[in-house]
Short mmCIF file of C-alpha atoms in Angstrom, two decimals:
data_model
loop_
_atom_site.label_atom_id
_atom_site.label_comp_id
_atom_site.label_asym_id
_atom_site.label_seq_id
_atom_site.Cartn_x
_atom_site.Cartn_y
_atom_site.Cartn_z
CA MET A 249 0.00 0.00 0.00
CA SER A 250 1.03 3.61 -0.50
CA ILE A 251 0.55 6.50 1.86
CA GLU A 252 0.17 9.73 -0.05
CA GLN A 253 -1.23 13.17 0.55
CA GLN A 254 -5.01 12.69 0.87
CA PRO A 255 -7.87 15.11 0.21
CA GLU A 256 -9.66 16.35 3.34
CA ALA A 257 -12.72 14.07 3.05
CA PRO A 258 -12.21 10.47 4.11
CA SER A 259 -13.04 7.91 1.42
CA ALA A 260 -16.42 6.18 1.46
CA GLU A 261 -14.50 2.92 1.52
CA ALA A 262 -12.75 3.88 4.77
CA ILE A 263 -16.03 4.81 6.46
CA VAL A 264 -17.62 1.53 5.40
CA ASP A 265 -14.53 -0.31 6.68
CA LEU A 266 -14.67 1.52 10.01
CA LEU A 267 -18.38 0.85 10.47
CA GLY A 268 -18.00 -2.76 9.30
CA ALA A 269 -15.15 -3.47 11.72
CA LEU A 270 -17.03 -1.89 14.58
CA ALA A 271 -20.34 -3.62 13.72
CA TYR A 272 -18.63 -7.00 13.66
CA GLY A 273 -16.80 -6.07 16.86
CA GLU A 274 -20.13 -5.38 18.55
CA LEU A 275 -21.58 -8.68 17.32
CA CYS A 276 -18.56 -10.49 18.78
CA ALA A 277 -18.83 -8.51 22.00
CA PHE A 278 -22.48 -9.55 22.28
CA ASP A 279 -21.61 -13.16 21.63
CA ARG A 280 -18.72 -13.26 24.04
CA LEU A 281 -20.35 -11.35 26.90
CA ALA A 282 -23.40 -13.62 26.60
CA GLU A 283 -21.12 -16.63 26.87
CA ASP A 284 -19.01 -15.19 29.70
CA ALA A 285 -22.17 -14.39 31.68
CA ARG A 286 -22.27 -18.12 32.34
CA LEU A 287 -19.07 -17.82 34.39
CA ALA A 288 -20.78 -15.51 36.88
CA PRO A 289 -20.74 -16.85 40.44
CA THR A 290 -24.17 -15.30 41.10
CA LEU A 291 -27.41 -14.90 39.19
CA ALA A 292 -27.11 -11.14 39.74
CA GLY A 293 -23.69 -11.07 38.05
CA ARG A 294 -25.04 -13.21 35.23
CA THR A 295 -27.98 -10.89 34.52
CA HIS A 296 -25.67 -7.86 34.71
CA MET A 297 -23.30 -9.25 32.07
CA SER A 298 -26.20 -10.50 29.95
CA ARG A 299 -27.52 -6.94 29.91
CA MET A 300 -24.15 -5.64 28.75
CA ALA A 301 -24.33 -8.18 25.92
CA ALA A 302 -27.80 -7.09 24.81
CA LEU A 303 -26.63 -3.45 24.77
CA GLU A 304 -23.79 -4.40 22.42
CA LEU A 305 -26.28 -5.92 20.03
CA ALA A 306 -28.33 -2.72 20.04
CA HIS A 307 -25.13 -0.89 19.06
CA HIS A 308 -24.48 -3.46 16.35
CA ASP A 309 -27.95 -2.78 14.94
CA ALA A 310 -27.35 0.99 14.93
CA LEU A 311 -24.05 0.56 13.07
CA THR A 312 -25.47 -1.79 10.45
CA GLY A 313 -28.37 0.66 10.06
CA ARG A 314 -25.85 3.39 9.21
CA LEU A 315 -24.12 1.08 6.72
CA VAL A 316 -27.46 0.54 4.96
CA GLU A 317 -28.06 4.33 4.92
CA LEU A 318 -24.69 4.73 3.21
CA GLY A 319 -25.69 2.17 0.59
CA ALA A 320 -23.40 -0.56 1.92
CA GLU A 321 -24.35 -4.17 2.58
CA PRO A 322 -23.66 -4.92 6.29
CA ILE A 323 -22.65 -8.55 5.88
CA ALA A 324 -20.16 -7.66 3.12
CA ALA A 325 -18.84 -4.74 5.20
CA MET A 326 -18.25 -6.94 8.26
CA THR A 327 -16.73 -9.93 6.50
CA PRO A 328 -13.14 -8.57 6.09
CA PHE A 329 -12.87 -8.22 9.89
CA VAL A 330 -14.17 -11.63 10.93
CA ALA A 331 -10.79 -13.37 11.01
CA ALA A 332 -8.93 -10.77 13.12
CA LEU A 333 -11.70 -10.44 15.70
CA GLU A 334 -12.24 -14.18 15.96
CA THR A 335 -8.51 -14.63 16.47
CA TYR A 336 -8.43 -11.96 19.19
CA HIS A 337 -11.31 -13.61 21.05
CA ALA A 338 -9.95 -17.13 20.58
CA LEU A 339 -6.59 -16.05 22.02
CA THR A 340 -8.18 -14.21 24.94
CA ALA A 341 -11.00 -16.53 25.98
CA PRO A 342 -11.43 -15.94 29.73
CA SER A 343 -11.19 -18.99 31.94
CA THR A 344 -12.61 -17.33 35.04
CA TRP A 345 -15.31 -14.83 35.87
CA LEU A 346 -12.70 -12.23 36.92
CA GLU A 347 -10.85 -12.58 33.63
CA SER A 348 -14.10 -12.00 31.77
CA VAL A 349 -14.88 -8.91 33.85
CA VAL A 350 -11.39 -7.47 33.23
CA LYS A 351 -11.65 -8.24 29.52
CA ALA A 352 -15.04 -6.52 29.26
CA TYR A 353 -13.60 -3.38 30.87
CA VAL A 354 -9.92 -3.23 29.88
CA GLY A 355 -9.98 -4.99 26.49
CA ASP A 356 -13.21 -3.48 25.23
CA GLY A 357 -12.24 -0.12 26.72
CA MET A 358 -9.03 0.00 24.76
CA ALA A 359 -10.78 -1.03 21.54
CA ALA A 360 -13.40 1.66 22.14
CA ASP A 361 -10.69 4.30 22.60
CA PHE A 362 -9.10 3.29 19.31
CA TYR A 363 -12.40 3.47 17.41
CA ARG A 364 -13.22 6.80 19.06
CA GLU A 365 -9.90 8.25 17.89
CA VAL A 366 -10.41 7.09 14.31
CA ALA A 367 -14.04 8.25 14.32
CA GLN A 368 -12.79 11.85 14.69
CA PHE A 369 -11.60 11.65 11.10
CA VAL A 370 -15.03 10.91 9.54
CA ASP A 371 -18.26 12.86 8.99
CA PRO A 372 -20.00 14.23 12.13
CA GLN A 373 -23.08 12.01 11.76
CA THR A 374 -21.07 8.79 11.58
CA GLN A 375 -18.84 10.04 14.38
CA ALA A 376 -21.82 10.73 16.67
CA LEU A 377 -23.23 7.28 15.94
CA ILE A 378 -19.91 5.61 16.71
CA ASP A 379 -19.47 7.58 19.95
CA ASP A 380 -22.92 6.47 20.95
CA ALA A 381 -22.21 2.84 20.07
CA LEU A 382 -19.13 2.93 22.27
CA THR A 383 -21.03 3.97 25.39
CA GLN A 384 -20.34 1.38 28.07
CA GLY A 385 -22.58 2.66 30.82
CA GLY A 386 -21.79 1.24 34.21
CA ARG A 387 -19.12 -1.17 33.05
CA ALA A 388 -16.33 0.63 34.92
CA GLU A 389 -18.15 0.62 38.27
CA PHE A 390 -19.03 -3.04 37.84
CA ALA A 391 -15.47 -4.11 36.99
CA VAL A 392 -13.95 -1.99 39.76
CA SER A 393 -16.26 -3.42 42.40
CA GLU A 394 -15.78 -7.04 41.28
CA VAL A 395 -11.98 -6.76 41.03
CA HIS A 396 -11.56 -4.86 44.32
CA ALA A 397 -13.62 -7.51 46.10
CA ALA A 398 -11.60 -10.32 44.54
CA VAL A 399 -8.26 -8.72 45.45
CA ALA A 400 -9.45 -8.02 49.00
CA GLU A 401 -10.30 -11.71 49.30
CA ASN A 402 -7.04 -12.92 47.79
CA ALA A 403 -4.17 -10.52 47.08
CA ALA A 404 -2.70 -12.95 44.53
CA ASN A 405 -5.56 -12.06 42.20
CA ALA A 406 -3.95 -8.65 41.57
CA GLY A 407 -0.85 -10.10 39.94
CA ARG A 408 -2.77 -12.67 37.94
CA LEU A 409 -5.21 -10.10 36.58
CA ALA A 410 -2.44 -7.61 35.76
CA LEU A 411 -0.76 -10.29 33.65
CA TRP A 412 -4.09 -11.09 32.02
CA ALA A 413 -4.62 -7.43 31.12
CA ARG A 414 -1.16 -7.32 29.57
CA ARG A 415 -2.06 -10.28 27.40
CA LEU A 416 -5.30 -8.60 26.31
CA VAL A 417 -3.42 -5.47 25.27
CA GLY A 418 -0.78 -7.45 23.40
CA GLU A 419 -3.32 -9.44 21.39
CA ALA A 420 -5.44 -6.35 20.68
CA ILE A 421 -2.44 -4.48 19.29
CA SER A 422 -1.36 -7.46 17.24
CA GLN A 423 -4.79 -7.92 15.62
CA THR A 424 -5.19 -4.18 15.00
CA GLN A 425 -1.88 -4.20 13.13
CA HIS A 426 -3.03 -7.15 11.02
CA VAL A 427 -6.24 -5.34 10.09
CA LEU A 428 -4.47 -2.08 9.23
CA ALA A 429 -1.89 -3.90 7.11
CA ASP A 430 -4.74 -5.51 5.21
CA ARG A 431 -7.12 -2.58 4.74
CA ASP A 432 -5.47 0.24 2.84
CA ALA A 433 -8.45 2.58 3.13
CA LEU A 434 -8.45 2.33 6.94
CA MET A 435 -4.71 2.85 7.15
CA VAL A 436 -4.95 5.93 4.91
CA LEU A 437 -7.81 7.26 7.05
CA LEU A 438 -5.74 6.83 10.19
CA MET A 439 -2.55 8.33 8.75
CA SER A 440 -4.13 11.27 6.96
CA GLY A 441 -6.48 11.94 9.86
CA ALA A 442 -3.64 11.97 12.36
CA GLY A 443 -1.70 14.18 9.93
CA ASP A 444 1.72 12.62 10.37
CA LEU A 445 3.68 10.18 12.51
CA THR A 446 3.71 12.66 15.39
CA GLY A 447 -0.07 12.71 15.18
CA VAL A 448 -0.18 8.92 15.22
CA ALA A 449 2.16 8.87 18.22
CA GLY A 450 -0.15 11.31 20.00
CA LEU A 451 -3.13 9.09 19.27
CA ILE A 452 -1.34 6.02 20.65
CA GLY A 453 -0.27 8.05 23.67
CA ARG A 454 -3.85 9.03 24.47
CA ILE A 455 -5.04 5.42 24.16
CA THR A 456 -2.22 4.30 26.45
CA ASP A 457 -3.05 6.97 29.03
CA ARG A 458 -6.67 5.92 29.20
CA HIS A 459 -5.65 2.28 29.50
CA GLU A 460 -3.44 3.19 32.47
CA GLN A 461 -6.32 5.07 34.09
CA ARG A 462 -8.52 1.97 33.83
CA MET A 463 -5.82 -0.24 35.31
CA ALA A 464 -5.32 2.26 38.16
CA ALA A 465 -9.07 2.26 38.83
CA LEU A 466 -8.93 -1.53 39.13
CA GLY A 467 -5.91 -1.25 41.42
CA LEU A 468 -3.76 -3.29 39.03
CA SER A 469 -0.24 -2.48 37.87
CA THR A 470 0.49 -2.03 34.16
CA MET O 187 -50.00 -30.25 48.61
CA SER O 188 -53.77 -29.82 48.84
CA ILE O 189 -56.14 -28.48 46.21
CA GLU O 190 -59.04 -26.75 47.85
CA GLN O 191 -61.66 -24.20 46.90
CA GLN O 192 -59.75 -20.97 46.29
CA PRO O 193 -60.90 -17.38 46.56
CA GLU O 194 -61.20 -15.55 43.21
CA ALA O 195 -57.94 -13.61 43.45
CA PRO O 196 -54.75 -15.58 42.76
CA SER O 197 -52.24 -15.53 45.59
CA ALA O 198 -49.37 -13.03 45.51
CA GLU O 199 -47.06 -16.03 45.87
CA ALA O 200 -48.41 -17.60 42.68
CA ILE O 201 -47.94 -14.38 40.70
CA VAL O 202 -44.36 -14.03 41.94
CA ASP O 203 -43.74 -17.68 41.03
CA LEU O 204 -45.17 -17.19 37.56
CA LEU O 205 -43.13 -14.04 36.92
CA GLY O 206 -40.02 -15.61 38.44
CA ALA O 207 -40.28 -18.74 36.30
CA LEU O 208 -40.85 -16.69 33.18
CA ALA O 209 -38.07 -14.19 33.97
CA TYR O 210 -35.57 -17.00 34.44
CA GLY O 211 -36.94 -18.67 31.31
CA GLU O 212 -36.21 -15.49 29.35
CA LEU O 213 -32.69 -15.26 30.76
CA CYS O 214 -32.06 -18.86 29.69
CA ALA O 215 -33.60 -18.18 26.29
CA PHE O 216 -31.25 -15.22 25.87
CA ASP O 217 -28.27 -17.30 26.89
CA ARG O 218 -29.12 -20.25 24.69
CA LEU O 219 -30.09 -18.29 21.57
CA ALA O 220 -26.87 -16.28 21.89
CA GLU O 221 -24.93 -19.53 22.05
CA ASP O 222 -26.87 -21.22 19.24
CA ALA O 223 -26.31 -18.18 17.00
CA ARG O 224 -22.77 -19.54 16.67
CA LEU O 225 -24.14 -22.58 14.83
CA ALA O 226 -25.49 -20.38 12.03
CA PRO O 227 -24.03 -21.25 8.63
CA THR O 228 -24.12 -17.57 7.60
CA LEU O 229 -23.38 -14.23 9.26
CA ALA O 230 -26.95 -13.16 8.38
CA GLY O 231 -28.40 -16.15 10.27
CA ARG O 232 -26.10 -15.42 13.18
CA THR O 233 -27.17 -11.79 13.49
CA HIS O 234 -30.83 -12.83 13.16
CA MET O 235 -30.60 -15.27 16.06
CA SER O 236 -28.49 -12.85 18.11
CA ARG O 237 -31.29 -10.31 17.72
CA MET O 238 -33.83 -12.83 18.99
CA ALA O 239 -31.59 -13.33 22.01
CA ALA O 240 -31.36 -9.61 22.79
CA LEU O 241 -35.16 -9.35 22.57
CA GLU O 242 -35.50 -12.11 25.17
CA LEU O 243 -33.31 -10.14 27.54
CA ALA O 244 -35.51 -7.06 27.09
CA HIS O 245 -38.46 -9.25 28.11
CA HIS O 246 -36.49 -10.55 31.07
CA ASP O 247 -35.92 -6.96 32.20
CA ALA O 248 -39.63 -6.11 31.88
CA LEU O 249 -40.58 -9.15 33.99
CA THR O 250 -38.04 -8.46 36.73
CA GLY O 251 -39.24 -4.84 36.70
CA ARG O 252 -42.77 -6.07 37.45
CA LEU O 253 -41.43 -8.30 40.25
CA VAL O 254 -39.80 -5.24 41.83
CA GLU O 255 -43.07 -3.29 41.48
CA LEU O 256 -44.81 -6.10 43.35
CA GLY O 257 -42.23 -5.88 46.13
CA ALA O 258 -40.48 -9.12 45.22
CA GLU O 259 -36.74 -9.64 44.84
CA PRO O 260 -36.09 -10.90 41.26
CA ILE O 261 -33.13 -13.15 42.08
CA ALA O 262 -35.05 -14.86 44.89
CA ALA O 263 -38.12 -15.19 42.65
CA MET O 264 -36.13 -16.84 39.86
CA THR O 265 -34.04 -19.19 41.98
CA PRO O 266 -36.67 -21.96 42.48
CA PHE O 267 -36.86 -22.44 38.70
CA VAL O 268 -33.16 -22.60 37.90
CA ALA O 269 -32.83 -26.38 38.19
CA ALA O 270 -35.80 -27.32 36.00
CA LEU O 271 -34.89 -24.88 33.23
CA GLU O 272 -31.21 -25.80 33.26
CA THR O 273 -32.18 -29.46 33.04
CA TYR O 274 -34.50 -28.79 30.11
CA HIS O 275 -31.77 -26.93 28.22
CA ALA O 276 -29.06 -29.44 29.10
CA LEU O 277 -31.24 -32.29 27.78
CA THR O 278 -32.16 -30.41 24.61
CA ALA O 279 -28.88 -28.75 23.59
CA PRO O 280 -29.03 -28.48 19.79
CA SER O 281 -26.16 -30.07 17.91
CA THR O 282 -26.98 -28.44 14.57
CA TRP O 283 -28.24 -25.08 13.34
CA LEU O 284 -31.55 -26.63 12.22
CA GLU O 285 -32.11 -28.16 15.65
CA SER O 286 -31.55 -24.78 17.23
CA VAL O 287 -33.98 -23.10 14.82
CA VAL O 288 -36.67 -25.72 15.54
CA LYS O 289 -36.08 -25.43 19.28
CA ALA O 290 -36.42 -21.64 19.16
CA TYR O 291 -39.77 -21.95 17.37
CA VAL O 292 -41.34 -25.21 18.57
CA GLY O 293 -39.92 -25.50 22.09
CA ASP O 294 -40.18 -21.82 22.99
CA GLY O 295 -43.55 -21.61 21.26
CA MET O 296 -44.99 -24.36 23.42
CA ALA O 297 -43.59 -22.82 26.60
CA ALA O 298 -45.05 -19.45 25.57
CA ASP O 299 -48.48 -21.01 25.06
CA PHE O 300 -48.35 -22.55 28.51
CA TYR O 301 -47.40 -19.25 30.16
CA ARG O 302 -50.08 -17.42 28.16
CA GLU O 303 -52.72 -19.85 29.41
CA VAL O 304 -51.69 -19.48 33.04
CA ALA O 305 -51.39 -15.68 32.68
CA GLN O 306 -55.15 -15.54 32.06
CA PHE O 307 -55.64 -16.37 35.73
CA VAL O 308 -53.76 -13.34 37.11
CA ASP O 309 -54.38 -9.57 37.28
CA PRO O 310 -54.77 -7.78 33.90
CA GLN O 311 -51.61 -5.70 34.30
CA THR O 312 -49.39 -8.74 34.90
CA GLN O 313 -51.22 -10.60 32.16
CA ALA O 314 -50.59 -7.82 29.62
CA LEU O 315 -46.92 -7.71 30.57
CA ILE O 316 -46.58 -11.48 30.17
CA ASP O 317 -48.37 -11.47 26.80
CA ASP O 318 -45.99 -8.76 25.68
CA ALA O 319 -42.95 -10.68 26.94
CA LEU O 320 -44.05 -13.72 24.95
CA THR O 321 -44.09 -11.87 21.63
CA GLN O 322 -41.80 -13.71 19.25
CA GLY O 323 -41.98 -11.43 16.26
CA GLY O 324 -40.74 -13.01 13.05
CA ARG O 325 -39.59 -16.24 14.62
CA ALA O 326 -42.19 -18.35 12.78
CA GLU O 327 -41.30 -16.98 9.33
CA PHE O 328 -37.60 -17.48 10.03
CA ALA O 329 -38.00 -21.09 11.21
CA VAL O 330 -40.37 -21.97 8.38
CA SER O 331 -38.02 -20.62 5.71
CA GLU O 332 -34.91 -22.29 7.20
CA VAL O 333 -36.63 -25.68 7.66
CA HIS O 334 -38.34 -25.67 4.26
CA ALA O 335 -35.01 -24.91 2.58
CA ALA O 336 -33.26 -27.69 4.53
CA VAL O 337 -35.94 -30.26 3.72
CA ALA O 338 -35.93 -29.25 0.04
CA GLU O 339 -32.19 -29.85 0.03
CA ASN O 340 -32.38 -33.17 1.84
CA ALA O 341 -35.72 -34.86 2.52
CA ALA O 342 -34.19 -36.88 5.38
CA ASN O 343 -34.08 -33.69 7.42
CA ALA O 344 -37.88 -33.84 7.85
CA GLY O 345 -37.80 -37.09 9.81
CA ARG O 346 -34.82 -36.08 11.91
CA LEU O 347 -36.36 -32.74 12.85
CA ALA O 348 -39.75 -34.31 13.62
CA LEU O 349 -38.03 -36.65 16.08
CA TRP O 350 -36.14 -33.72 17.55
CA ALA O 351 -39.40 -31.78 18.06
CA ARG O 352 -40.88 -34.80 19.82
CA ARG O 353 -37.94 -34.85 22.19
CA LEU O 354 -38.34 -31.13 22.91
CA VAL O 355 -42.00 -31.62 23.78
CA GLY O 356 -41.29 -34.60 26.00
CA GLU O 357 -38.63 -32.79 28.01
CA ALA O 358 -40.72 -29.63 28.29
CA ILE O 359 -43.67 -31.58 29.69
CA SER O 360 -41.46 -33.49 32.07
CA GLN O 361 -39.85 -30.34 33.52
CA THR O 362 -43.19 -28.51 33.75
CA GLN O 363 -44.54 -31.39 35.82
CA HIS O 364 -41.51 -31.24 38.12
CA VAL O 365 -42.03 -27.51 38.66
CA LEU O 366 -45.76 -27.84 39.35
CA ALA O 367 -45.19 -30.71 41.78
CA ASP O 368 -42.75 -28.50 43.63
CA ARG O 369 -44.59 -25.17 43.66
CA ASP O 370 -47.93 -25.48 45.39
CA ALA O 371 -48.95 -21.89 44.68
CA LEU O 372 -48.50 -22.33 40.94
CA MET O 373 -50.37 -25.63 40.92
CA VAL O 374 -53.25 -24.05 42.84
CA LEU O 375 -53.27 -21.10 40.41
CA LEU O 376 -53.47 -23.49 37.46
CA MET O 377 -56.15 -25.75 38.97
CA SER O 378 -58.37 -23.03 40.37
CA GLY O 379 -57.92 -20.88 37.27
CA ALA O 380 -58.88 -23.73 34.95
CA GLY O 381 -61.80 -24.50 37.29
CA ASP O 382 -61.61 -28.27 37.24
CA LEU O 383 -59.94 -31.18 35.47
CA THR O 384 -62.05 -30.60 32.36
CA GLY O 385 -60.69 -27.05 32.32
CA VAL O 386 -57.14 -28.35 32.63
CA ALA O 387 -57.79 -30.83 29.81
CA GLY O 388 -59.08 -27.97 27.66
CA LEU O 389 -55.94 -25.94 28.39
CA ILE O 390 -53.70 -28.85 27.43
CA GLY O 391 -55.80 -29.40 24.31
CA ARG O 392 -55.30 -25.79 23.20
CA ILE O 393 -51.54 -25.98 23.75
CA THR O 394 -51.42 -29.24 21.78
CA ASP O 395 -53.43 -27.73 18.91
CA ARG O 396 -51.08 -24.78 18.61
CA HIS O 397 -48.08 -27.10 18.70
CA GLU O 398 -49.56 -29.09 15.82
CA GLN O 399 -50.13 -25.89 13.85
CA ARG O 400 -46.45 -24.98 14.25
CA MET O 401 -45.33 -28.43 13.14
CA ALA O 402 -47.65 -28.23 10.12
CA ALA O 403 -46.21 -24.82 9.22
CA LEU O 404 -42.75 -26.38 9.28
CA GLY O 405 -44.00 -29.29 7.17
CA LEU O 406 -43.06 -31.79 9.90
CA SER O 407 -45.19 -34.66 11.20
CA THR O 408 -46.12 -34.79 14.91
#
């Protein structure tokens, strides 16, 4: 692929790619949160995580609705991102309830920050829709309370979960790089939106800062 | 338990039992449809079934909301029904996409008919809420089109799916009997609502008729 000086407006192809990746991401999030809800030690925890899952599907519907408005076919728009997202989830399948809670907050939070950054480079209507789709109401409070309780009960949980979070971040970065290497339009959107490599570094810096804030809220080291 | 002449109004205990059973049923339906969506041969089928799942969770929320209005604690109200519903789903876990489609239509349809019948014996507000929660918009058309296509492709599917439906019905009846034997208030609600054994026979007859209509729509023998 070639990176060249772009016109101001992002390409239609890039917007469809962005919405397609995010729509498939939300479908996966639904699927995985619904499955992880089964790991909950209580019925209350299970209903809470099930509700998070249903919210993700509502977001998925909003994103595919926007794709249709733009004249794109949602299934075709999502298909290029199936492999990377499936790989991410296969490599980060939680084996405990706490791992699933940390993934839902730290992993999804970092992905949301990335999409939010890229969404700044597209039209205001799509941007507003994406911001809305990335709302994760109450997830922080839930994760913080579950993790604090678990660490209070057994201090060894802190180290285990910090390692787990590191793995989530590593796999997320790796899959994002695969996707960008494969989708020229998205890469061009990111590079021309950020302006230059300094802009890209700033974007990565902001995502990293917010990740560190989440880890601090959980009381886990990065 | 004893069946005696009841006053007109159903007991608060029976209403909480009915809402609790149904709320847990919806949570399980969410969980299972979300899982079965993975069996879909296409991304379109997967999103369709995922949407069904999210709708079940919205119903679950409406039912637990009503429990709270009535002064009941949703988790406590659902707990007595966990074992029977888990057993039903464990004994009827679909191994193919078609089995999951038939279960979502035939199995859930029969359960919905049963709840609808019993809901006639409670206050109008609870009844309206339950009727609303049992709406399964579009599920019939979806199941009919998937099953017809599968049978057109391979006629042997018809026999296999008819057997599968019979198993679903058998397990559903068996678990319903366990629940009724265990929950006096529900049994009393059913018996006094139906009036007498002839009334109960009529109720069972109506549920059976509707089951046969669904099987006929699918083109499967009962």
